[in-house]
Amino acid sequence: MKKALVLVDFQNDFIDGSLGTKEAQAIIPNVIEKLSQYSKENRLASQDTHFEDYLTTQEGKNLPVTHCQNGTFGWEIRKEAQVGFAKIFEKTTFGSRTLAEFIRDENYDEVELVGICTDICVVSNALLIKAYAPEVKISVDASCCAGVSPEKHLAALETMRSCQIEITNA
């Protein structure tokens, strides 16, 4: 059985940077423990990646907070989580079609997602994977995710549960 862990946008700006939250800071130990349960070959990551024109993009107009600008400290994956990945997918949107296609094309049986933000990028990537690889078992460890707010975190978990994505440690 081929199983992957996807670490979604576990970047400094989302933890204690320009869009950081206390909830994101609180999940650091859980995420580090989860990463240790997978070998490098079975760890994938996504990395929110923006450029100088961010504020002119659709996302930037709706969220006018500069974050995860390519090459900055805020863009980097949290130091404690830099444990080695088979592949890192840089993405300029909430979800990565490239990640979803990779999971489909590499014939994974199971995929577990963790990371930030539950209600934006985690849910977007989970649903893209579900669309591109509908027979892959997808799960999300709620104890390793943080949303924009606790309420939005719970709402996103329920949305994913409704789409046949298994939610663990809720």
Coordinates of N, CA and C in Angstrom, one line a residue, residues 14-143:
F14 N 2.2 31.9 8.1 CA 1.0 31.3 8.6 C 1.0 30.9 10.0
I15 N 2.2 30.8 10.6 CA 2.3 30.3 12.0 C 2.5 31.5 12.9
D16 N 3.5 32.3 12.8 CA 3.7 33.5 13.6 C 4.1 34.7 12.9
G17 N 3.9 34.7 11.6 CA 4.2 35.9 10.7 C 3.0 36.7 10.5
S18 N 2.9 37.3 9.3 CA 1.9 38.2 8.9 C 0.4 37.7 9.0
L19 N 0.2 36.4 8.9 CA -1.1 35.8 9.0 C -1.1 34.7 10.1
G20 N -0.2 34.8 11.0 CA -0.1 33.7 12.0 C -1.2 33.8 13.1
T21 N -1.5 32.7 13.7 CA -2.5 32.6 14.8 C -1.9 31.7 15.9
K22 N -2.6 31.9 17.1 CA -2.2 31.1 18.2 C -2.5 29.6 18.0
E23 N -3.6 29.4 17.2 CA -3.9 28.0 16.9 C -2.9 27.3 16.0
A24 N -2.3 28.1 15.1 CA -1.3 27.5 14.2 C 0.0 27.2 15.0
Q25 N 0.3 28.1 16.0 CA 1.5 27.9 16.8 C 1.3 26.7 17.7
A26 N 0.0 26.5 18.1 CA -0.3 25.3 19.0 C -0.1 24.0 18.4
I27 N -0.2 23.9 17.1 CA -0.2 22.6 16.4 C 1.3 22.2 16.0
I28 N 2.2 23.0 16.3 CA 3.6 22.7 15.9 C 4.1 21.3 16.4
P29 N 3.9 21.0 17.7 CA 4.4 19.7 18.2 C 3.7 18.6 17.5
N30 N 2.4 18.7 17.3 CA 1.6 17.6 16.6 C 2.1 17.4 15.2
V31 N 2.4 18.5 14.5 CA 2.8 18.3 13.1 C 4.2 17.7 13.1
I32 N 5.1 18.1 13.9 CA 6.5 17.5 14.0 C 6.4 16.0 14.3
E33 N 5.5 15.6 15.2 CA 5.3 14.2 15.5 C 4.8 13.5 14.3
K34 N 3.8 14.1 13.7 CA 3.2 13.4 12.5 C 4.3 13.2 11.4
L35 N 5.1 14.2 11.1 CA 6.1 14.1 10.1 C 7.1 12.9 10.4
S36 N 7.3 12.7 11.7 CA 8.3 11.6 12.1 C 7.7 10.2 11.8
Q37 N 6.4 10.2 11.6 CA 5.7 8.9 11.3 C 5.8 8.4 9.9
Y38 N 6.4 9.3 9.0 CA 6.5 9.0 7.6 C 7.9 9.1 7.2
S39 N 8.4 8.3 6.2 CA 9.7 8.4 5.7 C 9.7 9.6 4.7
K40 N 10.9 10.1 4.4 CA 11.1 11.2 3.4 C 10.4 10.9 2.1
E41 N 10.5 9.6 1.6 CA 9.9 9.2 0.4 C 8.4 9.3 0.3
N42 N 7.8 9.3 1.5 CA 6.3 9.4 1.6 C 5.8 10.7 2.1
R43 N 6.7 11.7 2.2 CA 6.3 13.1 2.6 C 6.3 14.0 1.4
L44 N 5.2 14.7 1.3 CA 5.0 15.7 0.3 C 4.7 17.0 1.0
A45 N 4.9 18.2 0.4 CA 4.6 19.4 1.0 C 4.1 20.4 -0.1
S46 N 3.2 21.3 0.3 CA 2.9 22.4 -0.5 C 3.4 23.7 0.1
Q47 N 3.7 24.7 -0.7 CA 4.3 25.9 -0.2 C 3.6 27.1 -0.9
D48 N 2.8 27.8 -0.2 CA 2.1 29.0 -0.7 C 3.2 29.9 -1.2
T49 N 3.1 30.4 -2.5 CA 4.2 31.2 -3.1 C 3.6 32.4 -3.8
H50 N 4.0 33.6 -3.3 CA 3.5 34.8 -4.0 C 4.7 35.6 -4.4
F51 N 4.4 36.6 -5.2 CA 5.5 37.5 -5.8 C 5.1 38.9 -5.5
E52 N 5.9 39.8 -6.0 CA 5.7 41.3 -5.8 C 4.4 41.8 -6.3
D53 N 3.8 41.1 -7.2 CA 2.5 41.6 -7.8 C 1.3 41.1 -7.0
Y54 N 1.5 40.4 -5.8 CA 0.5 39.8 -5.1 C -0.8 40.7 -4.9
L55 N -0.6 41.9 -4.5 CA -1.7 42.8 -4.1 C -2.6 43.1 -5.3
T56 N -2.1 42.9 -6.6 CA -2.9 43.1 -7.8 C -3.6 41.8 -8.2
T57 N -3.4 40.7 -7.6 CA -4.1 39.5 -7.9 C -5.4 39.4 -7.3
Q58 N -6.3 38.5 -7.8 CA -7.6 38.3 -7.2 C -7.5 38.1 -5.7
E59 N -6.6 37.1 -5.3 CA -6.5 36.8 -3.9 C -6.0 38.1 -3.1
G60 N -5.0 38.8 -3.7 CA -4.5 39.9 -3.0 C -5.5 41.1 -2.8
K61 N -6.4 41.2 -3.7 CA -7.5 42.2 -3.6 C -8.4 41.8 -2.5
N62 N -8.6 40.5 -2.3 CA -9.5 40.1 -1.2 C -8.9 39.9 0.1
L63 N -7.6 39.6 0.1 CA -6.8 39.5 1.3 C -5.5 40.3 1.2
P64 N -5.7 41.7 1.4 CA -4.6 42.6 1.1 C -3.5 42.6 2.2
V65 N -3.0 41.4 2.5 CA -1.9 41.2 3.5 C -0.8 40.5 2.7
T66 N 0.4 41.1 2.6 CA 1.5 40.5 1.9 C 2.0 39.3 2.7
H67 N 2.1 38.2 2.1 CA 2.5 37.0 2.9 C 3.2 36.0 1.9
C68 N 4.0 35.1 2.4 CA 4.6 34.0 1.7 C 5.2 34.5 0.4
Q69 N 5.9 35.6 0.4 CA 6.5 36.1 -0.8 C 7.8 35.3 -1.0
N70 N 7.9 34.8 -2.2 CA 9.0 33.9 -2.6 C 10.3 34.4 -2.1
G71 N 11.1 33.5 -1.5 CA 12.4 33.8 -1.0 C 12.5 34.5 0.3
T72 N 11.4 34.9 0.9 CA 11.5 35.6 2.2 C 11.4 34.5 3.4
F73 N 11.7 35.0 4.6 CA 11.6 34.1 5.7 C 10.2 33.6 6.0
G74 N 9.2 34.5 5.7 CA 7.8 34.1 5.9 C 7.4 33.0 4.9
W75 N 8.0 32.9 3.8 CA 7.7 31.9 2.8 C 8.2 30.6 3.1
E76 N 9.3 30.5 3.9 CA 9.9 29.3 4.2 C 9.1 28.3 5.1
I77 N 9.2 27.0 4.8 CA 8.6 26.0 5.7 C 9.2 26.2 7.1
R78 N 8.4 26.0 8.1 CA 8.9 26.2 9.5 C 10.1 25.3 9.7
K79 N 11.1 25.9 10.4 CA 12.4 25.2 10.5 C 12.3 23.8 11.1
E80 N 11.5 23.6 12.1 CA 11.3 22.3 12.8 C 10.7 21.3 11.8
A81 N 10.0 21.8 10.8 CA 9.3 20.9 9.9 C 10.2 20.6 8.6
Q82 N 11.3 21.2 8.5 CA 12.2 20.9 7.4 C 13.0 19.6 7.5
V83 N 12.2 18.5 7.4 CA 12.7 17.2 7.7 C 13.0 16.4 6.4
G84 N 12.8 17.0 5.3 CA 13.0 16.3 4.0 C 11.7 15.8 3.4
F85 N 11.5 16.1 2.2 CA 10.3 15.8 1.4 C 10.7 15.2 0.1
A86 N 9.9 14.2 -0.3 CA 10.1 13.7 -1.7 C 9.9 14.7 -2.7
K87 N 8.9 15.6 -2.5 CA 8.6 16.7 -3.4 C 7.9 17.8 -2.7
I88 N 8.2 19.1 -3.1 CA 7.5 20.2 -2.5 C 6.9 20.9 -3.7
F89 N 5.6 21.2 -3.6 CA 4.8 21.9 -4.7 C 4.6 23.3 -4.3
E90 N 5.3 24.2 -5.0 CA 5.0 25.6 -4.8 C 3.8 26.0 -5.6
K91 N 2.9 26.8 -5.0 CA 1.6 27.1 -5.6 C 1.3 28.5 -5.3
T92 N 0.6 29.1 -6.3 CA 0.2 30.5 -6.2 C -1.3 30.6 -5.9
T93 N -2.0 29.5 -5.8 CA -3.4 29.5 -5.5 C -3.6 28.6 -4.3
F94 N -4.9 28.6 -3.8 CA -5.2 27.8 -2.6 C -4.9 26.4 -2.7
G95 N -5.3 25.8 -3.9 CA -5.1 24.4 -4.1 C -4.1 24.2 -5.2
S96 N -3.4 23.0 -5.3 CA -2.4 22.7 -6.3 C -2.9 21.6 -7.2
R97 N -3.3 21.9 -8.4 CA -3.6 20.9 -9.4 C -2.4 20.0 -9.6
T98 N -1.2 20.5 -9.6 CA 0.0 19.7 -9.8 C 0.1 18.7 -8.7
L99 N -0.1 19.0 -7.5 CA -0.1 18.1 -6.4 C -1.2 17.0 -6.6
A100 N -2.4 17.4 -6.9 CA -3.5 16.4 -7.1 C -3.1 15.4 -8.3
E101 N -2.6 16.0 -9.4 CA -2.2 15.1 -10.5 C -1.1 14.2 -10.1
F102 N -0.1 14.7 -9.3 CA 1.0 13.8 -8.9 C 0.5 12.7 -8.1
I103 N -0.4 12.9 -7.2 CA -1.0 11.8 -6.3 C -1.7 10.8 -7.2
R104 N -2.5 11.3 -8.1 CA -3.2 10.4 -9.1 C -2.2 9.6 -9.9
D105 N -1.2 10.3 -10.5 CA -0.3 9.6 -11.4 C 0.7 8.7 -10.7
E106 N 1.0 8.9 -9.5 CA 1.9 8.1 -8.7 C 1.2 6.9 -8.0
N107 N -0.1 6.8 -8.3 CA -1.0 5.7 -7.8 C -0.9 5.5 -6.3
Y108 N -1.1 6.5 -5.6 CA -1.2 6.4 -4.1 C -2.5 5.7 -3.7
D109 N -2.5 4.9 -2.7 CA -3.7 4.3 -2.2 C -4.3 5.2 -1.1
E110 N -3.5 5.9 -0.3 CA -3.9 6.7 0.8 C -3.1 8.0 0.8
V111 N -3.8 9.1 1.2 CA -3.1 10.3 1.4 C -3.7 11.0 2.7
E112 N -2.8 11.4 3.6 CA -3.2 12.1 4.8 C -2.7 13.6 4.7
L113 N -3.6 14.5 5.0 CA -3.2 15.9 4.9 C -3.2 16.5 6.3
V114 N -2.2 17.4 6.5 CA -2.1 18.2 7.7 C -1.6 19.6 7.3
G115 N -1.8 20.6 8.2 CA -1.3 21.9 7.8 C -2.2 23.1 8.1
I116 N -2.0 24.1 7.3 CA -2.6 25.4 7.5 C -3.1 26.0 6.1
C117 N -4.1 26.6 6.1 CA -5.2 26.8 6.9 C -6.3 25.8 6.6
T118 N -6.9 25.2 7.6 CA -7.8 24.1 7.4 C -8.9 24.6 6.4
D119 N -9.4 25.8 6.6 CA -10.6 26.3 5.8 C -10.2 27.0 4.5
I120 N -9.0 27.0 4.1 CA -8.6 27.6 2.8 C -7.8 26.5 2.1
C121 N -6.5 26.4 2.4 CA -5.6 25.5 1.6 C -5.7 24.1 1.9
V122 N -6.0 23.7 3.1 CA -6.1 22.2 3.4 C -7.4 21.7 2.7
V123 N -8.5 22.4 2.9 CA -9.7 21.9 2.2 C -9.6 22.0 0.7
S124 N -9.0 23.0 0.2 CA -8.9 23.1 -1.3 C -8.1 22.0 -1.8
N125 N -7.0 21.6 -1.2 CA -6.1 20.5 -1.7 C -6.8 19.2 -1.5
A126 N -7.5 19.0 -0.4 CA -8.2 17.7 -0.1 C -9.2 17.5 -1.2
L127 N -10.0 18.5 -1.6 CA -11.0 18.4 -2.6 C -10.5 18.2 -4.0
L128 N -9.4 18.9 -4.3 CA -8.7 18.7 -5.6 C -8.2 17.2 -5.7
I129 N -7.6 16.7 -4.6 CA -7.1 15.3 -4.7 C -8.3 14.4 -4.9
K130 N -9.4 14.7 -4.2 CA -10.7 13.9 -4.3 C -11.2 13.9 -5.7
A131 N -11.1 15.0 -6.4 CA -11.6 15.2 -7.8 C -10.6 14.5 -8.7
Y132 N -9.3 14.6 -8.6 CA -8.4 14.0 -9.5 C -8.1 12.5 -9.2
A133 N -8.3 12.1 -8.0 CA -8.0 10.7 -7.7 C -9.1 10.2 -6.7
P134 N -10.3 10.0 -7.3 CA -11.5 9.7 -6.4 C -11.4 8.4 -5.7
E135 N -10.6 7.5 -6.1 CA -10.5 6.2 -5.4 C -9.4 6.2 -4.3
V136 N -8.6 7.3 -4.2 CA -7.6 7.3 -3.1 C -8.3 7.7 -1.8
K137 N -8.0 6.9 -0.8 CA -8.5 7.2 0.6 C -7.8 8.5 1.1
I138 N -8.6 9.5 1.4 CA -8.0 10.7 1.9 C -8.5 10.9 3.4
S139 N -7.5 11.3 4.2 CA -7.8 11.7 5.6 C -7.1 13.0 5.9
V140 N -7.7 13.6 6.9 CA -7.1 14.9 7.5 C -7.0 14.7 9.0
D141 N -5.8 14.9 9.5 CA -5.7 14.9 11.0 C -6.0 16.3 11.6
A142 N -7.1 16.4 12.2 CA -7.6 17.7 12.7 C -6.7 18.3 13.8
S143 N -6.0 17.4 14.5 CA -5.1 17.9 15.5 C -3.8 18.5 15.0

